[in-house]
Amino acid sequence: MMIDLERLGWDPRFVGEQDHRLLRAPSVQLRSARRGQHGDVIYCVDLRLRRPNAGRYLSSTELHSIEHVLLQGFQRHLPDSFVSVGVMGCQTGFYLVFLNEGRADVLCDVLADILTELDTAVSVPFQRIDQCGNYQNHDLELARRVARQMLWARSHWLEAL
Ligand SMILES: [Zn+2]
């Protein structure tokens, strides 16, 4: 059975691999939706915080702290459907993976909640030495600044091009 991406709230023109010279940021873009043989669907979503090749990349610390924030936040908000988060090696964003939850408005609402909650957070999640492989490489204030930049552009998140 086909997955109706438009009904899930994604503009089909922006779905899938795109010419990185044209990508906008911040944006939330569906990279793929794949149904397994038992009917479950895996959704791969690109969360792009910086425009590719524009000279403004996320620092190692920004990537690391935001990665922890996304990991903890999606686990908490979507425990049944969140699978994983990974950093993009090009330092422009994150890969998000969800199981059986591909509604654009749900994912964007949760993301906005996670980023907003950062304003009142007292530390970066999983920041202790027993929880992280480079525990000194975190900065709550830097993460907040990145989160606010993302939130300012919220009305354009789904316009990946
Ligand atoms: Zn870590």
mmCIF file of C-alpha atoms and ligand atoms in Angstrom:
data_model
loop_
_atom_site.group_PDB
_atom_site.id
_atom_site.type_symbol
_atom_site.label_atom_id
_atom_site.label_comp_id
_atom_site.label_asym_id
_atom_site.label_seq_id
_atom_site.Cartn_x
_atom_site.Cartn_y
_atom_site.Cartn_z
ATOM 1 C CA MET A 1 0.000 0.000 0.000
ATOM 2 C CA MET A 2 1.284 3.447 -0.892
ATOM 3 C CA ILE A 3 2.078 5.900 1.892
ATOM 4 C CA ASP A 4 0.085 9.102 1.349
ATOM 5 C CA LEU A 5 2.744 11.695 2.133
ATOM 6 C CA GLU A 6 0.512 14.662 1.376
ATOM 7 C CA ARG A 7 -2.055 13.439 3.874
ATOM 8 C CA LEU A 8 0.756 13.280 6.436
ATOM 9 C CA GLY A 9 1.439 16.955 5.750
ATOM 10 C CA TRP A 10 4.541 16.774 3.548
ATOM 11 C CA ASP A 11 4.845 18.670 0.294
ATOM 12 C CA PRO A 12 5.841 15.910 -2.172
ATOM 13 C CA ARG A 13 8.133 18.333 -4.021
ATOM 14 C CA PHE A 14 10.417 18.480 -0.986
ATOM 15 C CA VAL A 15 10.470 14.762 -0.128
ATOM 16 C CA GLY A 16 13.592 12.708 -0.790
ATOM 17 C CA GLU A 17 17.136 13.524 -1.787
ATOM 18 C CA GLN A 18 17.521 17.117 -2.967
ATOM 19 C CA ASP A 19 20.163 19.271 -4.607
ATOM 20 C CA HIS A 20 21.994 20.600 -1.558
ATOM 21 C CA ARG A 21 22.644 23.911 -3.320
ATOM 22 C CA LEU A 22 18.912 24.582 -3.103
ATOM 23 C CA LEU A 23 18.179 23.466 0.443
ATOM 24 C CA ARG A 24 16.903 26.022 2.919
ATOM 25 C CA ALA A 25 17.298 26.108 6.667
ATOM 26 C CA PRO A 26 16.013 25.785 9.248
ATOM 27 C CA SER A 27 13.826 23.090 7.770
ATOM 28 C CA VAL A 28 12.210 19.764 8.551
ATOM 29 C CA GLN A 29 12.233 17.500 5.522
ATOM 30 C CA LEU A 30 11.015 13.959 4.975
ATOM 31 C CA ARG A 31 13.878 12.021 3.432
ATOM 32 C CA SER A 32 12.102 8.686 3.128
ATOM 33 C CA ALA A 33 9.131 6.635 4.276
ATOM 34 C CA ARG A 34 9.495 2.882 4.000
ATOM 35 C CA ARG A 35 6.960 0.236 4.869
ATOM 36 C CA GLY A 36 8.230 -3.115 6.074
ATOM 37 C CA GLN A 37 6.639 -6.415 5.165
ATOM 38 C CA HIS A 38 4.559 -6.414 8.353
ATOM 39 C CA GLY A 39 3.109 -2.968 7.718
ATOM 40 C CA ASP A 40 5.192 -0.839 10.046
ATOM 41 C CA VAL A 41 6.590 2.333 8.512
ATOM 42 C CA ILE A 42 9.988 3.892 9.166
ATOM 43 C CA TYR A 43 10.201 7.645 8.582
ATOM 44 C CA CYS A 44 13.585 9.296 8.085
ATOM 45 C CA VAL A 45 13.489 13.032 8.646
ATOM 46 C CA ASP A 46 16.236 15.567 8.010
ATOM 47 C CA LEU A 47 16.334 18.382 10.505
ATOM 48 C CA ARG A 48 18.411 21.062 8.798
ATOM 49 C CA LEU A 49 19.573 23.933 10.977
ATOM 50 C CA ARG A 50 22.089 25.532 8.654
ATOM 51 C CA ARG A 51 21.988 26.047 4.911
ATOM 52 C CA PRO A 52 24.500 23.704 3.234
ATOM 53 C CA ASN A 53 27.811 25.187 2.101
ATOM 54 C CA ALA A 54 26.935 28.656 3.325
ATOM 55 C CA GLY A 55 29.923 28.996 5.644
ATOM 56 C CA ARG A 56 27.919 28.933 8.870
ATOM 57 C CA TYR A 57 28.136 25.492 10.411
ATOM 58 C CA LEU A 58 27.140 24.210 13.811
ATOM 59 C CA SER A 59 30.139 23.895 16.088
ATOM 60 C CA SER A 60 31.043 20.539 17.582
ATOM 61 C CA THR A 61 29.640 21.709 20.930
ATOM 62 C CA GLU A 62 26.377 22.968 19.404
ATOM 63 C CA LEU A 63 25.889 19.723 17.501
ATOM 64 C CA HIS A 64 26.641 17.663 20.584
ATOM 65 C CA SER A 65 24.378 19.503 23.039
ATOM 66 C CA ILE A 66 21.472 19.783 20.588
ATOM 67 C CA GLU A 67 21.858 16.079 19.808
ATOM 68 C CA HIS A 68 21.400 15.300 23.513
ATOM 69 C CA VAL A 69 18.419 17.646 23.716
ATOM 70 C CA LEU A 70 16.748 15.980 20.739
ATOM 71 C CA LEU A 71 17.512 12.489 22.029
ATOM 72 C CA GLN A 72 16.060 13.124 25.460
ATOM 73 C CA GLY A 73 13.158 15.216 24.177
ATOM 74 C CA PHE A 74 11.902 12.840 21.509
ATOM 75 C CA GLN A 75 12.309 9.860 23.847
ATOM 76 C CA ARG A 76 10.141 11.654 26.375
ATOM 77 C CA HIS A 77 7.483 13.029 24.004
ATOM 78 C CA LEU A 78 7.259 10.132 21.544
ATOM 79 C CA PRO A 79 8.444 7.054 23.463
ATOM 80 C CA ASP A 80 6.610 4.620 21.190
ATOM 81 C CA SER A 81 7.710 6.055 17.863
ATOM 82 C CA PHE A 82 11.064 7.757 18.270
ATOM 83 C CA VAL A 83 13.912 5.515 17.096
ATOM 84 C CA SER A 84 17.073 7.580 16.892
ATOM 85 C CA VAL A 85 18.864 10.846 16.188
ATOM 86 C CA GLY A 86 22.206 11.277 14.476
ATOM 87 C CA VAL A 87 24.345 14.284 13.684
ATOM 88 C CA MET A 88 25.056 15.197 10.075
ATOM 89 C CA GLY A 89 28.805 15.051 9.538
ATOM 90 C CA CYS A 90 28.584 18.231 7.464
ATOM 91 C CA GLN A 91 27.546 20.052 10.675
ATOM 92 C CA THR A 92 24.347 21.453 9.213
ATOM 93 C CA GLY A 93 21.752 19.336 11.014
ATOM 94 C CA PHE A 94 20.456 16.011 12.294
ATOM 95 C CA TYR A 95 18.935 12.773 11.082
ATOM 96 C CA LEU A 96 15.780 11.728 12.909
ATOM 97 C CA VAL A 97 14.130 8.321 12.611
ATOM 98 C CA PHE A 98 10.572 7.475 13.672
ATOM 99 C CA LEU A 99 8.510 4.296 13.658
ATOM 100 C CA ASN A 100 4.867 4.626 12.572
ATOM 101 C CA GLU A 101 4.722 8.372 13.176
ATOM 102 C CA GLY A 102 5.195 10.484 10.099
ATOM 103 C CA ARG A 103 2.690 13.296 10.537
ATOM 104 C CA ALA A 104 4.517 16.535 9.808
ATOM 105 C CA ASP A 105 2.459 18.609 12.243
ATOM 106 C CA VAL A 106 2.954 16.148 15.108
ATOM 107 C CA LEU A 107 6.714 15.970 14.577
ATOM 108 C CA CYS A 108 7.039 19.759 14.210
ATOM 109 C CA ASP A 109 4.886 20.417 17.293
ATOM 110 C CA VAL A 110 6.975 18.051 19.389
ATOM 111 C CA LEU A 111 10.187 19.564 18.057
ATOM 112 C CA ALA A 112 8.949 23.047 18.928
ATOM 113 C CA ASP A 113 8.040 21.870 22.437
ATOM 114 C CA ILE A 114 11.478 20.317 22.928
ATOM 115 C CA LEU A 115 13.243 23.477 21.777
ATOM 116 C CA THR A 116 11.001 25.701 23.896
ATOM 117 C CA GLU A 117 11.571 23.568 27.000
ATOM 118 C CA LEU A 118 15.266 24.259 26.648
ATOM 119 C CA ASP A 119 14.600 27.801 27.875
ATOM 120 C CA THR A 120 13.882 26.509 31.372
ATOM 121 C CA ALA A 121 16.282 23.553 31.379
ATOM 122 C CA VAL A 122 18.971 23.624 34.052
ATOM 123 C CA SER A 123 21.452 21.450 32.177
ATOM 124 C CA VAL A 124 22.015 19.619 28.932
ATOM 125 C CA PRO A 125 20.422 16.144 29.189
ATOM 126 C CA PHE A 126 22.730 13.139 29.664
ATOM 127 C CA GLN A 127 25.649 15.431 30.365
ATOM 128 C CA ARG A 128 27.292 13.405 33.112
ATOM 129 C CA ILE A 129 30.504 11.472 32.652
ATOM 130 C CA ASP A 130 28.606 8.196 33.084
ATOM 131 C CA GLN A 131 26.170 9.160 30.293
ATOM 132 C CA CYS A 132 28.292 10.746 27.582
ATOM 133 C CA GLY A 133 31.500 10.013 25.708
ATOM 134 C CA ASN A 134 32.754 13.615 25.739
ATOM 135 C CA TYR A 135 30.931 15.062 28.691
ATOM 136 C CA GLN A 136 32.830 18.358 28.898
ATOM 137 C CA ASN A 137 31.895 19.264 25.335
ATOM 138 C CA HIS A 138 28.492 20.776 26.175
ATOM 139 C CA ASP A 139 27.126 24.273 26.481
ATOM 140 C CA LEU A 140 23.558 24.962 27.537
ATOM 141 C CA GLU A 141 23.641 28.603 26.452
ATOM 142 C CA LEU A 142 24.917 27.752 22.979
ATOM 143 C CA ALA A 143 22.205 25.119 22.645
ATOM 144 C CA ARG A 144 19.562 27.642 23.704
ATOM 145 C CA ARG A 145 20.742 30.121 21.111
ATOM 146 C CA VAL A 146 20.552 27.508 18.351
ATOM 147 C CA ALA A 147 17.098 26.439 19.554
ATOM 148 C CA ARG A 148 15.811 30.009 19.480
ATOM 149 C CA GLN A 149 17.111 30.538 15.957
ATOM 150 C CA MET A 150 15.241 27.420 14.919
ATOM 151 C CA LEU A 151 12.037 28.543 16.647
ATOM 152 C CA TRP A 152 12.078 31.996 15.047
ATOM 153 C CA ALA A 153 11.730 30.329 11.645
ATOM 154 C CA ARG A 154 9.068 27.873 12.672
ATOM 155 C CA SER A 155 6.500 28.988 10.082
ATOM 156 C CA HIS A 156 8.946 27.975 7.324
ATOM 157 C CA TRP A 157 10.137 24.622 8.657
ATOM 158 C CA LEU A 158 8.312 22.604 6.042
ATOM 159 C CA GLU A 159 9.698 24.637 3.128
ATOM 160 C CA ALA A 160 12.859 22.674 2.478
ATOM 161 C CA LEU A 161 13.559 24.336 -0.871
HETATM 162 ZN ZN ZN B 1 27.354 12.942 24.334
#
